[in-house]
PDB file of C-alpha atoms in Angstrom:
ATOM      1  CA  GLU H   1      -7.173  -6.573  16.454  1.00  0.00           C
ATOM      2  CA  PRO H   2      -8.816  -7.397  12.895  1.00  0.00           C
ATOM      3  CA  GLU H   3      -6.660  -7.294  10.309  1.00  0.00           C
ATOM      4  CA  VAL H   4      -7.709  -8.519   6.270  1.00  0.00           C
ATOM      5  CA  THR H   5      -5.886 -11.972   4.602  1.00  0.00           C
ATOM      6  CA  GLN H   6      -4.851 -13.326   1.923  1.00  0.00           C
ATOM      7  CA  THR H   7      -4.472 -16.697   0.195  1.00  0.00           C
ATOM      8  CA  PRO H   8      -1.854 -17.878  -0.954  1.00  0.00           C
ATOM      9  CA  SER H   9       1.363 -16.327   0.226  1.00  0.00           C
ATOM     10  CA  HIS H  10       3.076 -17.333  -2.648  1.00  0.00           C
ATOM     11  CA  GLN H  11       1.604 -18.870  -5.779  1.00  0.00           C
ATOM     12  CA  VAL H  12       3.783 -20.316  -8.713  1.00  0.00           C
ATOM     13  CA  THR H  13       1.722 -20.983 -12.106  1.00  0.00           C
ATOM     14  CA  GLN H  14       3.003 -21.476 -15.655  1.00  0.00           C
ATOM     15  CA  MET H  15       1.706 -18.656 -18.304  1.00  0.00           C
ATOM     16  CA  GLY H  16      -1.680 -18.809 -19.803  1.00  0.00           C
ATOM     17  CA  GLN H  17      -3.373 -20.158 -16.963  1.00  0.00           C
ATOM     18  CA  GLU H  18      -5.691 -18.794 -14.659  1.00  0.00           C
ATOM     19  CA  VAL H  19      -5.194 -17.737 -10.988  1.00  0.00           C
ATOM     20  CA  ILE H  20      -7.477 -16.664  -8.417  1.00  0.00           C
ATOM     21  CA  LEU H  21      -6.223 -14.372  -5.204  1.00  0.00           C
ATOM     22  CA  ARG H  22      -8.111 -14.681  -2.167  1.00  0.00           C
ATOM     23  CA  CYS H  23      -8.520 -12.198   0.236  1.00  0.00           C
ATOM     24  CA  VAL H  24     -10.673 -11.803   3.455  1.00  0.00           C
ATOM     25  CA  PRO H  25     -11.359  -7.999   4.593  1.00  0.00           C
ATOM     26  CA  ILE H  26     -12.157  -7.236   7.109  1.00  0.00           C
ATOM     27  CA  SER H  27     -15.478  -7.828   8.751  1.00  0.00           C
ATOM     28  CA  ASN H  28     -17.793  -4.568   8.896  1.00  0.00           C
ATOM     29  CA  HIS H  29     -15.732  -2.653   6.155  1.00  0.00           C
ATOM     30  CA  LEU H  30     -17.317  -1.765   2.363  1.00  0.00           C
ATOM     31  CA  TYR H  31     -14.237  -0.776   0.251  1.00  0.00           C
ATOM     32  CA  PHE H  32     -12.251  -3.368  -0.958  1.00  0.00           C
ATOM     33  CA  TYR H  33      -9.198  -2.660  -3.261  1.00  0.00           C
ATOM     34  CA  TRP H  34      -6.462  -4.941  -4.969  1.00  0.00           C
ATOM     35  CA  TYR H  35      -2.867  -3.235  -5.701  1.00  0.00           C
ATOM     36  CA  ARG H  36       0.104  -4.626  -6.775  1.00  0.00           C
ATOM     37  CA  GLN H  37       4.193  -4.353  -6.458  1.00  0.00           C
ATOM     38  CA  ILE H  38       6.389  -5.637  -8.665  1.00  0.00           C
ATOM     39  CA  LEU H  39       9.663  -6.120  -7.316  1.00  0.00           C
ATOM     40  CA  GLY H  40      11.561  -3.104  -7.469  1.00  0.00           C
ATOM     41  CA  GLN H  41       8.654  -1.127  -8.368  1.00  0.00           C
ATOM     42  CA  LYS H  42       6.026   1.189  -7.087  1.00  0.00           C
ATOM     43  CA  VAL H  43       2.773  -0.445  -5.270  1.00  0.00           C
ATOM     44  CA  GLU H  44       0.504   0.358  -7.820  1.00  0.00           C
ATOM     45  CA  PHE H  45      -3.393   0.953  -7.796  1.00  0.00           C
ATOM     46  CA  LEU H  46      -5.571  -1.427  -9.756  1.00  0.00           C
ATOM     47  CA  VAL H  47      -8.962  -1.707  -8.937  1.00  0.00           C
ATOM     48  CA  SER H  48     -11.342  -0.637  -5.976  1.00  0.00           C
ATOM     49  CA  PHE H  49     -14.595  -2.155  -5.080  1.00  0.00           C
ATOM     50  CA  TYR H  50     -18.166  -0.761  -3.314  1.00  0.00           C
ATOM     51  CA  ASN H  51     -21.660  -2.909  -3.326  1.00  0.00           C
ATOM     52  CA  ASN H  52     -20.321  -5.301  -5.755  1.00  0.00           C
ATOM     53  CA  GLU H  53     -19.305  -2.864  -8.620  1.00  0.00           C
ATOM     54  CA  ILE H  54     -15.807  -1.995  -9.542  1.00  0.00           C
ATOM     55  CA  SER H  55     -16.043   1.932  -8.897  1.00  0.00           C
ATOM     56  CA  GLU H  56     -12.600   2.707 -10.200  1.00  0.00           C
ATOM     57  CA  LYS H  57      -9.983   1.021 -11.399  1.00  0.00           C
ATOM     58  CA  SER H  58      -6.383   1.646 -13.286  1.00  0.00           C
ATOM     59  CA  GLU H  59      -4.863   1.336 -16.931  1.00  0.00           C
ATOM     60  CA  ILE H  60      -3.196  -1.885 -15.641  1.00  0.00           C
ATOM     61  CA  PHE H  61      -6.513  -3.617 -14.768  1.00  0.00           C
ATOM     62  CA  ASP H  62      -7.587  -4.417 -18.165  1.00  0.00           C
ATOM     63  CA  ASP H  63      -9.693  -7.613 -19.681  1.00  0.00           C
ATOM     64  CA  GLN H  64      -7.555  -9.917 -18.083  1.00  0.00           C
ATOM     65  CA  PHE H  65      -8.565  -9.095 -14.650  1.00  0.00           C
ATOM     66  CA  SER H  66     -11.743  -9.228 -12.823  1.00  0.00           C
ATOM     67  CA  VAL H  67     -12.585  -9.185  -9.206  1.00  0.00           C
ATOM     68  CA  GLU H  68     -15.190 -10.826  -7.101  1.00  0.00           C
ATOM     69  CA  ARG H  69     -17.234 -11.073  -3.717  1.00  0.00           C
ATOM     70  CA  PRO H  70     -18.647 -14.778  -3.988  1.00  0.00           C
ATOM     71  CA  ASP H  71     -19.879 -14.842  -0.766  1.00  0.00           C
ATOM     72  CA  GLY H  72     -19.965 -12.396   2.674  1.00  0.00           C
ATOM     73  CA  SER H  73     -16.667 -12.580   3.455  1.00  0.00           C
ATOM     74  CA  ASN H  74     -14.397 -13.261   0.112  1.00  0.00           C
ATOM     75  CA  PHE H  75     -12.894 -10.430  -2.211  1.00  0.00           C
ATOM     76  CA  THR H  76     -10.852 -12.355  -4.880  1.00  0.00           C
ATOM     77  CA  LEU H  77      -8.652 -11.332  -7.835  1.00  0.00           C
ATOM     78  CA  LYS H  78      -8.894 -13.069 -11.137  1.00  0.00           C
ATOM     79  CA  ILE H  79      -6.316 -13.348 -13.362  1.00  0.00           C
ATOM     80  CA  ARG H  80      -7.578 -15.018 -16.711  1.00  0.00           C
ATOM     81  CA  SER H  81      -4.614 -15.618 -18.665  1.00  0.00           C
ATOM     82  CA  THR H  82      -1.425 -14.698 -16.762  1.00  0.00           C
ATOM     83  CA  LYS H  83       1.802 -13.277 -18.559  1.00  0.00           C
ATOM     84  CA  LEU H  84       5.694 -13.336 -17.333  1.00  0.00           C
ATOM     85  CA  GLU H  85       4.971  -9.957 -16.667  1.00  0.00           C
ATOM     86  CA  ASP H  86       2.064 -10.481 -13.915  1.00  0.00           C
ATOM     87  CA  SER H  87       4.604 -11.939 -11.694  1.00  0.00           C
ATOM     88  CA  ALA H  88       4.390  -9.393  -8.805  1.00  0.00           C
ATOM     89  CA  MET H  89       2.947  -9.050  -4.665  1.00  0.00           C
ATOM     90  CA  TYR H  90      -0.331  -8.685  -4.781  1.00  0.00           C
ATOM     91  CA  PHE H  91      -2.013  -6.402  -1.793  1.00  0.00           C
ATOM     92  CA  CYS H  92      -5.623  -6.823  -0.668  1.00  0.00           C
ATOM     93  CA  ALA H  93      -6.969  -3.763   1.204  1.00  0.00           C
ATOM     94  CA  SER H  94     -10.415  -2.584   2.799  1.00  0.00           C
ATOM     95  CA  SER H  95     -11.578  -0.050   4.322  1.00  0.00           C
ATOM     96  CA  ARG H  96     -14.656   0.897   6.619  1.00  0.00           C
ATOM     97  CA  ALA H  97     -15.738   4.460   4.118  1.00  0.00           C
ATOM     98  CA  THR H  98     -13.841   5.903   1.016  1.00  0.00           C
ATOM     99  CA  GLY H  99     -13.235   9.468   0.186  1.00  0.00           C
ATOM    100  CA  VAL H 100     -10.982  11.793   2.126  1.00  0.00           C
ATOM    101  CA  ASN H 101      -9.642  11.313   6.057  1.00  0.00           C
ATOM    102  CA  THR H 102     -10.439   7.544   5.556  1.00  0.00           C
ATOM    103  CA  GLU H 103      -7.398   5.009   5.581  1.00  0.00           C
ATOM    104  CA  ALA H 104      -7.206   1.683   3.912  1.00  0.00           C
ATOM    105  CA  PHE H 105      -5.946  -1.841   6.168  1.00  0.00           C
ATOM    106  CA  PHE H 106      -3.630  -4.154   3.598  1.00  0.00           C
ATOM    107  CA  GLY H 107      -3.417  -7.723   4.078  1.00  0.00           C
ATOM    108  CA  GLN H 108      -0.038  -9.538   4.008  1.00  0.00           C
ATOM    109  CA  GLY H 109       0.370  -9.933   0.179  1.00  0.00           C
ATOM    110  CA  THR H 110       0.245 -12.707  -1.826  1.00  0.00           C
ATOM    111  CA  ARG H 111       3.339 -12.917  -4.343  1.00  0.00           C
ATOM    112  CA  LEU H 112       2.217 -14.635  -7.612  1.00  0.00           C
ATOM    113  CA  THR H 113       5.242 -15.602  -9.902  1.00  0.00           C
ATOM    114  CA  VAL H 114       4.430 -17.003 -14.019  1.00  0.00           C
ATOM    115  CA  VAL H 115       6.732 -19.096 -14.788  1.00  0.00           C
TER     116      VAL H 115
ATOM    117  CA  ALA S   1      -0.032  12.709 -13.541  1.00  0.00           C
ATOM    118  CA  GLN S   2       0.538  12.768  -9.846  1.00  0.00           C
ATOM    119  CA  SER S   3       3.307  11.207  -8.236  1.00  0.00           C
ATOM    120  CA  VAL S   4       4.862  10.388  -5.262  1.00  0.00           C
ATOM    121  CA  SER S   5       8.675  10.967  -4.799  1.00  0.00           C
ATOM    122  CA  GLN S   6      11.074   8.785  -2.455  1.00  0.00           C
ATOM    123  CA  HIS S   7      14.440   9.981  -2.394  1.00  0.00           C
ATOM    124  CA  ASN S   8      16.297   7.237   0.039  1.00  0.00           C
ATOM    125  CA  HIS S   9      16.043   3.445  -1.846  1.00  0.00           C
ATOM    126  CA  HIS S  10      17.958   2.286   0.684  1.00  0.00           C
ATOM    127  CA  VAL S  11      19.208   3.797   3.772  1.00  0.00           C
ATOM    128  CA  ILE S  12      21.750   2.017   6.266  1.00  0.00           C
ATOM    129  CA  LEU S  13      22.048   3.331  10.066  1.00  0.00           C
ATOM    130  CA  SER S  14      23.459   2.706  13.572  1.00  0.00           C
ATOM    131  CA  GLU S  15      20.994   1.808  16.179  1.00  0.00           C
ATOM    132  CA  ALA S  16      20.101   4.745  18.194  1.00  0.00           C
ATOM    133  CA  ALA S  17      21.233   7.357  14.977  1.00  0.00           C
ATOM    134  CA  SER S  18      18.464   9.888  13.685  1.00  0.00           C
ATOM    135  CA  LEU S  19      16.278   8.910  10.963  1.00  0.00           C
ATOM    136  CA  GLU S  20      15.084  10.937   8.097  1.00  0.00           C
ATOM    137  CA  LEU S  21      13.124   9.727   5.101  1.00  0.00           C
ATOM    138  CA  GLY S  22      12.058  12.134   2.112  1.00  0.00           C
ATOM    139  CA  CYS S  23       8.749  12.247   0.621  1.00  0.00           C
ATOM    140  CA  ASN S  24       7.534  13.900  -1.715  1.00  0.00           C
ATOM    141  CA  TYR S  25       4.282  14.687  -3.987  1.00  0.00           C
ATOM    142  CA  SER S  26       3.167  16.445  -6.832  1.00  0.00           C
ATOM    143  CA  TYR S  27      -0.665  17.291  -6.640  1.00  0.00           C
ATOM    144  CA  GLY S  28      -1.787  21.498  -6.008  1.00  0.00           C
ATOM    145  CA  GLY S  29      -5.417  20.220  -4.613  1.00  0.00           C
ATOM    146  CA  THR S  30      -6.213  18.457  -0.943  1.00  0.00           C
ATOM    147  CA  VAL S  31      -4.414  15.431   0.061  1.00  0.00           C
ATOM    148  CA  ASN S  32      -4.465  13.298   2.999  1.00  0.00           C
ATOM    149  CA  LEU S  33      -0.458  11.578   3.534  1.00  0.00           C
ATOM    150  CA  PHE S  34       0.192   8.527   4.658  1.00  0.00           C
ATOM    151  CA  TRP S  35       3.379   6.326   5.623  1.00  0.00           C
ATOM    152  CA  TYR S  36       2.954   2.333   5.998  1.00  0.00           C
ATOM    153  CA  VAL S  37       5.777   0.097   6.679  1.00  0.00           C
ATOM    154  CA  GLN S  38       6.489  -3.405   5.926  1.00  0.00           C
ATOM    155  CA  TYR S  39       8.448  -5.844   8.149  1.00  0.00           C
ATOM    156  CA  PRO S  40       9.568  -8.804   6.539  1.00  0.00           C
ATOM    157  CA  GLY S  41       6.582 -11.135   5.793  1.00  0.00           C
ATOM    158  CA  GLN S  42       4.383  -8.993   7.280  1.00  0.00           C
ATOM    159  CA  HIS S  43       1.408  -6.730   5.713  1.00  0.00           C
ATOM    160  CA  LEU S  44       1.375  -3.370   5.086  1.00  0.00           C
ATOM    161  CA  GLN S  45       0.647  -1.532   8.968  1.00  0.00           C
ATOM    162  CA  LEU S  46       0.281   2.094   8.859  1.00  0.00           C
ATOM    163  CA  LEU S  47       2.367   4.228  10.762  1.00  0.00           C
ATOM    164  CA  LEU S  48       0.459   7.432  10.719  1.00  0.00           C
ATOM    165  CA  LYS S  49      -1.270   9.898   8.542  1.00  0.00           C
ATOM    166  CA  TYR S  50      -1.579  13.675   8.019  1.00  0.00           C
ATOM    167  CA  PHE S  51      -5.829  14.421   7.297  1.00  0.00           C
ATOM    168  CA  SER S  52      -5.739  18.376   8.803  1.00  0.00           C
ATOM    169  CA  GLY S  53      -4.743  20.435  11.060  1.00  0.00           C
ATOM    170  CA  ASP S  54      -1.134  20.052  12.976  1.00  0.00           C
ATOM    171  CA  PRO S  55       0.884  19.301  10.505  1.00  0.00           C
ATOM    172  CA  LEU S  56       3.525  17.530  12.635  1.00  0.00           C
ATOM    173  CA  VAL S  57       1.896  14.626  13.282  1.00  0.00           C
ATOM    174  CA  LYS S  58       3.011  11.509  15.488  1.00  0.00           C
ATOM    175  CA  GLY S  59       2.770   7.757  14.783  1.00  0.00           C
ATOM    176  CA  ILE S  60       3.203   4.376  16.589  1.00  0.00           C
ATOM    177  CA  LYS S  61       6.729   2.993  17.761  1.00  0.00           C
ATOM    178  CA  GLY S  62       8.148   6.711  17.908  1.00  0.00           C
ATOM    179  CA  PHE S  63       7.694   8.025  14.494  1.00  0.00           C
ATOM    180  CA  GLU S  64       6.852  11.568  13.610  1.00  0.00           C
ATOM    181  CA  ALA S  65       6.153  12.971  10.269  1.00  0.00           C
ATOM    182  CA  GLU S  66       6.030  16.953   9.129  1.00  0.00           C
ATOM    183  CA  PHE S  67       3.562  18.483   5.978  1.00  0.00           C
ATOM    184  CA  ILE S  68       5.107  21.121   4.827  1.00  0.00           C
ATOM    185  CA  LYS S  69       2.575  22.214   2.161  1.00  0.00           C
ATOM    186  CA  SER S  70       4.916  24.553   0.615  1.00  0.00           C
ATOM    187  CA  LYS S  71       7.123  22.204  -0.204  1.00  0.00           C
ATOM    188  CA  PHE S  72       4.294  19.191  -1.191  1.00  0.00           C
ATOM    189  CA  SER S  73       6.239  17.292   1.632  1.00  0.00           C
ATOM    190  CA  PHE S  74       5.538  14.440   4.458  1.00  0.00           C
ATOM    191  CA  ASN S  75       9.235  13.760   5.415  1.00  0.00           C
ATOM    192  CA  LEU S  76       8.980  10.886   8.162  1.00  0.00           C
ATOM    193  CA  ARG S  77      11.062  11.221  11.283  1.00  0.00           C
ATOM    194  CA  LYS S  78      12.624   9.298  14.382  1.00  0.00           C
ATOM    195  CA  PRO S  79      15.306  10.365  16.471  1.00  0.00           C
ATOM    196  CA  SER S  80      16.663   7.349  17.735  1.00  0.00           C
ATOM    197  CA  VAL S  81      16.245   4.246  15.100  1.00  0.00           C
ATOM    198  CA  GLN S  82      16.517   0.194  17.112  1.00  0.00           C
ATOM    199  CA  TRP S  83      17.216  -2.801  14.866  1.00  0.00           C
ATOM    200  CA  SER S  84      13.318  -3.632  15.101  1.00  0.00           C
ATOM    201  CA  ASP S  85      12.452  -1.131  12.606  1.00  0.00           C
ATOM    202  CA  THR S  86      14.518  -2.605  10.104  1.00  0.00           C
ATOM    203  CA  ALA S  87      11.818  -2.669   7.120  1.00  0.00           C
ATOM    204  CA  GLU S  88      10.402  -1.459   4.317  1.00  0.00           C
ATOM    205  CA  TYR S  89       8.898   2.204   4.254  1.00  0.00           C
ATOM    206  CA  PHE S  90       6.023   3.424   1.903  1.00  0.00           C
ATOM    207  CA  CYS S  91       4.573   7.246   1.882  1.00  0.00           C
ATOM    208  CA  ALA S  92       1.775   7.340  -0.077  1.00  0.00           C
ATOM    209  CA  VAL S  93      -1.021  10.325  -0.816  1.00  0.00           C
ATOM    210  CA  LYS S  94      -4.833  10.277  -1.353  1.00  0.00           C
ATOM    211  CA  LEU S  95      -6.585  13.206  -3.420  1.00  0.00           C
ATOM    212  CA  ILE S  96      -9.916  13.924  -2.496  1.00  0.00           C
ATOM    213  CA  ASN S  97     -11.549  13.036  -5.109  1.00  0.00           C
ATOM    214  CA  THR S  98     -10.845   9.544  -5.696  1.00  0.00           C
ATOM    215  CA  ASP S  99     -10.206   6.154  -3.617  1.00  0.00           C
ATOM    216  CA  LYS S 100      -6.651   5.058  -4.171  1.00  0.00           C
ATOM    217  CA  LEU S 101      -3.608   5.572  -2.985  1.00  0.00           C
ATOM    218  CA  ILE S 102      -0.831   6.077  -4.593  1.00  0.00           C
ATOM    219  CA  PHE S 103       2.583   5.364  -3.166  1.00  0.00           C
ATOM    220  CA  GLY S 104       6.568   6.181  -3.655  1.00  0.00           C
ATOM    221  CA  THR S 105       8.669   3.446  -4.847  1.00  0.00           C
ATOM    222  CA  GLY S 106       9.620   2.776  -0.963  1.00  0.00           C
ATOM    223  CA  THR S 107      12.793   2.793   1.301  1.00  0.00           C
ATOM    224  CA  ARG S 108      14.549   0.110   2.431  1.00  0.00           C
ATOM    225  CA  LEU S 109      15.592   0.454   6.181  1.00  0.00           C
ATOM    226  CA  GLN S 110      18.722  -1.666   7.299  1.00  0.00           C
ATOM    227  CA  VAL S 111      19.078  -1.050  11.091  1.00  0.00           C
ATOM    228  CA  PHE S 112      22.279  -2.437  12.473  1.00  0.00           C
ATOM    229  CA  PRO S 113      22.681  -3.244  16.176  1.00  0.00           C
TER     230      PRO S 113
END
């Protein structure tokens, strides 16, 4: 069964450093998403991406964040200058379509620890 | 703002006990509803979903959920839990005019043999 894969599973970085989280969505999916979950809190939407453009983003997704689909298979989330409060589990997801009556498939997550 | 509430943060059950996890949302329009499960160290996996039609939906592993529109609820049930159901369970809502899922805080279920 096809699945969304994320690398690395755990990343530790120093405050102020740049990190790139990587995701390989399901191959025939066209819509891509990043979510995050700070320990003990809700899973929160960050951004959705379609046709090489951001289609929707949350208030959390400020100028420190960017997303890219550098080739035909990867989808990345970059945090330019990490802060302690960026420590969280980051989930990538993809879907074949969008709108009502569609479902997203999630990866296993990347745990980011900023020290 | 739209929100999803899961009232049970941590549930502990013995095997064969019945399970009901509550989920309520605040949004008056048309929604899609989901329950996801996350087993330790694994990805978020879809348990079941409601788009339209019969408000009682059946999912994988013997789970079911009932959409009660008047109560804005989508509670998850299983008549007899197993040790392997130990996981974190997330309720999520998708509004029709957006791509994003709005998640609840999750419920940690521990099942003891």
